[in-house]
Every structure is written in C-alpha cells, then in structure tokens.
Amino acid sequence: MSCVMRVWGVDLDVHAMLTEITLPVDRVWTKGELRFGTKLHDDAGATVIVSDAEFEEFDLQAEDAQAFLHANHAALVKLAMYSGVEGVVFDFGVTTPEGKMTQSSYLSPTLMQLASSAGVGITISHYPCSDDED
C-alpha cells in the first residue's frame, strides 16, 4: 500500500463523516486515541488505500491515483469540504535506493488538475532502502 489518502481534522467527527461519504476506508483514528502505543492522537481522521503498487512502482501508483480521482471525484470534493476536515492528501511512498543522490517523480498535469479540483494535496514520502532489501 504505497499510495494512501489521509483525511484529518482536530474537530472532525470522523464516524459521522464516514456515514455520509463512502470510500473504502483502511484505518480510522479519533482524537485522544492511543497512537504508536505511547502518544495520543491530537486529531481525528482516516486513511484510504489509493494504490497497492509497490514503493518501487511510482508510475503505477500515479496511474492508480488518477483512476481513483476519476472514480471518486464527487466524493473527494464532498470530503474536502466536510465540516472539521483540515486536510486531504494523497501520500505516495517511494523508495530511494542507497547511494542515489537525486530522484525525480513525475506527476501528470491531469493527475494534478484532478487532485486540485477535488481539494486533494499531494505528498511524496521518500524511504531509504539498501540494495540488500527486497
């Protein structure tokens, strides 16, 4: 699950939101709930899997994200405007091979326009990996 959509807000009633906006939710958290076993969440939110493509398959993640935006555009607009929502973002997870100094990840104008018109931000999270990792 390398491209994940996150929606969050400090005053978000995430359970009410999910009764009104139907998307395939992966995870839900509430404000004050235990996070990573030691901290408390300071907001509420949910995640949705946008692409199951591997971290090394950024182009496929982008294709999947564009298809997801096409298929769910109206729901995403409603989600971004929902009371208490502070942000909606697609987070693309990509690996950065050991020793690589630069890395480029291309997002098409169509994907960018669809995301922008739906109120969805884009994040690309780089995760270091060694050549020994599979």
Short mmCIF file of C-alpha atoms in Angstrom, two decimals:
data_model
loop_
_atom_site.label_atom_id
_atom_site.label_comp_id
_atom_site.label_asym_id
_atom_site.label_seq_id
_atom_site.Cartn_x
_atom_site.Cartn_y
_atom_site.Cartn_z
CA MET A 1 0.00 0.00 0.00
CA SER A 2 2.25 2.69 -1.25
CA CYS A 3 -0.21 5.49 -2.07
CA VAL A 4 -2.52 6.29 0.81
CA MET A 5 -5.09 9.04 1.16
CA ARG A 6 -5.26 10.69 4.58
CA VAL A 7 -8.05 12.95 5.79
CA TRP A 8 -7.81 14.65 9.18
CA GLY A 9 -9.04 17.43 11.43
CA VAL A 10 -8.80 18.43 15.08
CA ASP A 11 -12.57 18.93 15.32
CA LEU A 12 -13.51 16.25 12.78
CA ASP A 13 -16.29 13.81 13.70
CA VAL A 14 -14.74 11.04 11.63
CA HIS A 15 -17.51 8.49 12.28
CA ALA A 16 -20.24 10.91 11.16
CA MET A 17 -18.16 11.79 8.10
CA LEU A 18 -17.84 8.14 7.13
CA THR A 19 -21.62 7.63 7.26
CA GLU A 20 -22.03 10.39 4.68
CA ILE A 21 -19.02 9.77 2.45
CA THR A 22 -18.50 6.24 1.28
CA LEU A 23 -14.92 5.43 0.40
CA PRO A 24 -13.06 2.15 1.09
CA VAL A 25 -11.58 3.08 4.48
CA ASP A 26 -8.41 1.31 5.61
CA ARG A 27 -7.92 2.85 9.07
CA VAL A 28 -9.76 5.27 11.37
CA TRP A 29 -8.48 7.14 14.41
CA THR A 30 -10.08 9.56 16.86
CA LYS A 31 -8.71 12.48 18.83
CA GLY A 32 -7.25 11.28 22.14
CA GLU A 33 -6.84 7.69 20.93
CA LEU A 34 -3.52 5.99 21.62
CA ARG A 35 -1.04 6.34 18.74
CA PHE A 36 2.00 4.06 18.37
CA GLY A 37 1.43 2.84 21.91
CA THR A 38 2.91 5.93 23.58
CA LYS A 39 1.35 9.14 22.23
CA LEU A 40 -2.22 10.33 21.82
CA HIS A 41 -3.71 11.48 18.53
CA ASP A 42 -4.26 15.23 18.54
CA ASP A 43 -6.75 14.96 15.67
CA ALA A 44 -9.20 12.51 14.11
CA GLY A 45 -9.01 11.03 10.66
CA ALA A 46 -8.98 8.11 8.29
CA THR A 47 -6.87 6.53 5.59
CA VAL A 48 -7.89 5.00 2.28
CA ILE A 49 -5.66 2.84 0.07
CA VAL A 50 -5.34 4.60 -3.30
CA SER A 51 -2.77 2.20 -4.81
CA ASP A 52 -1.41 -1.20 -3.84
CA ALA A 53 1.55 -0.74 -6.20
CA GLU A 54 4.96 -1.31 -4.65
CA PHE A 55 7.18 1.52 -3.42
CA GLU A 56 9.40 0.98 -6.49
CA GLU A 57 6.42 1.35 -8.88
CA PHE A 58 5.78 5.09 -8.67
CA ASP A 59 4.41 5.32 -12.23
CA LEU A 60 1.80 2.65 -11.42
CA GLN A 61 0.93 4.46 -8.17
CA ALA A 62 0.33 7.64 -10.18
CA GLU A 63 -1.86 5.78 -12.70
CA ASP A 64 -3.88 4.23 -9.87
CA ALA A 65 -4.24 7.62 -8.17
CA GLN A 66 -5.53 9.19 -11.37
CA ALA A 67 -8.06 6.38 -11.79
CA PHE A 68 -9.10 6.76 -8.12
CA LEU A 69 -9.59 10.51 -8.62
CA HIS A 70 -11.74 9.90 -11.72
CA ALA A 71 -13.85 7.25 -9.99
CA ASN A 72 -14.32 9.14 -6.71
CA HIS A 73 -14.10 12.81 -7.67
CA ALA A 74 -17.52 13.86 -6.32
CA ALA A 75 -16.95 12.04 -3.01
CA LEU A 76 -13.49 13.61 -2.66
CA VAL A 77 -14.86 17.13 -3.24
CA LYS A 78 -17.50 16.49 -0.58
CA LEU A 79 -14.84 15.07 1.74
CA ALA A 80 -12.53 18.07 1.35
CA MET A 81 -15.42 20.42 2.16
CA TYR A 82 -16.78 18.37 5.07
CA SER A 83 -17.11 20.22 8.39
CA GLY A 84 -14.00 19.73 10.53
CA VAL A 85 -11.75 18.47 7.72
CA GLU A 86 -8.44 20.32 7.78
CA GLY A 87 -6.69 18.37 5.06
CA VAL A 88 -6.94 15.63 2.47
CA VAL A 89 -3.73 14.35 0.94
CA PHE A 90 -2.53 11.54 -1.31
CA ASP A 91 0.78 10.33 0.12
CA PHE A 92 2.91 8.48 -2.43
CA GLY A 93 5.51 6.26 -0.76
CA VAL A 94 8.64 5.69 -2.83
CA THR A 95 11.99 4.12 -2.10
CA THR A 96 15.24 5.98 -2.54
CA PRO A 97 17.98 3.46 -3.35
CA GLU A 98 21.13 3.61 -1.27
CA GLY A 99 23.73 5.95 -2.71
CA LYS A 100 21.33 7.72 -5.05
CA MET A 101 21.85 11.48 -4.88
CA THR A 102 18.71 12.62 -6.72
CA GLN A 103 15.33 11.20 -7.53
CA SER A 104 12.57 12.55 -9.76
CA SER A 105 8.93 11.56 -9.55
CA TYR A 106 6.68 12.83 -12.36
CA LEU A 107 3.02 13.68 -11.80
CA SER A 108 0.98 14.36 -14.93
CA PRO A 109 -0.96 17.59 -15.40
CA THR A 110 -4.16 15.52 -15.48
CA LEU A 111 -3.46 13.96 -12.09
CA MET A 112 -2.50 17.35 -10.63
CA GLN A 113 -5.63 19.03 -12.03
CA LEU A 114 -7.93 16.27 -10.78
CA ALA A 115 -6.37 16.38 -7.32
CA SER A 116 -6.51 20.17 -7.15
CA SER A 117 -10.12 20.37 -8.30
CA ALA A 118 -11.07 17.79 -5.65
CA GLY A 119 -9.23 19.66 -2.89
CA VAL A 120 -6.63 16.90 -2.50
CA GLY A 121 -2.99 17.71 -1.76
CA ILE A 122 -0.04 15.59 -2.85
CA THR A 123 2.87 14.39 -0.73
CA ILE A 124 5.75 12.19 -1.89
CA SER A 125 7.40 10.39 1.03
CA HIS A 126 10.86 9.02 0.32
CA TYR A 127 12.01 5.95 2.22
CA PRO A 128 15.68 4.96 2.11
CA CYS A 129 16.47 1.38 1.24
CA SER A 130 19.61 -0.61 0.69
CA ASP A 131 20.31 -2.87 -2.25
CA ASP A 132 20.04 -5.81 0.16
CA GLU A 133 16.35 -5.14 0.91
CA ASP A 134 13.70 -6.94 -1.13
#
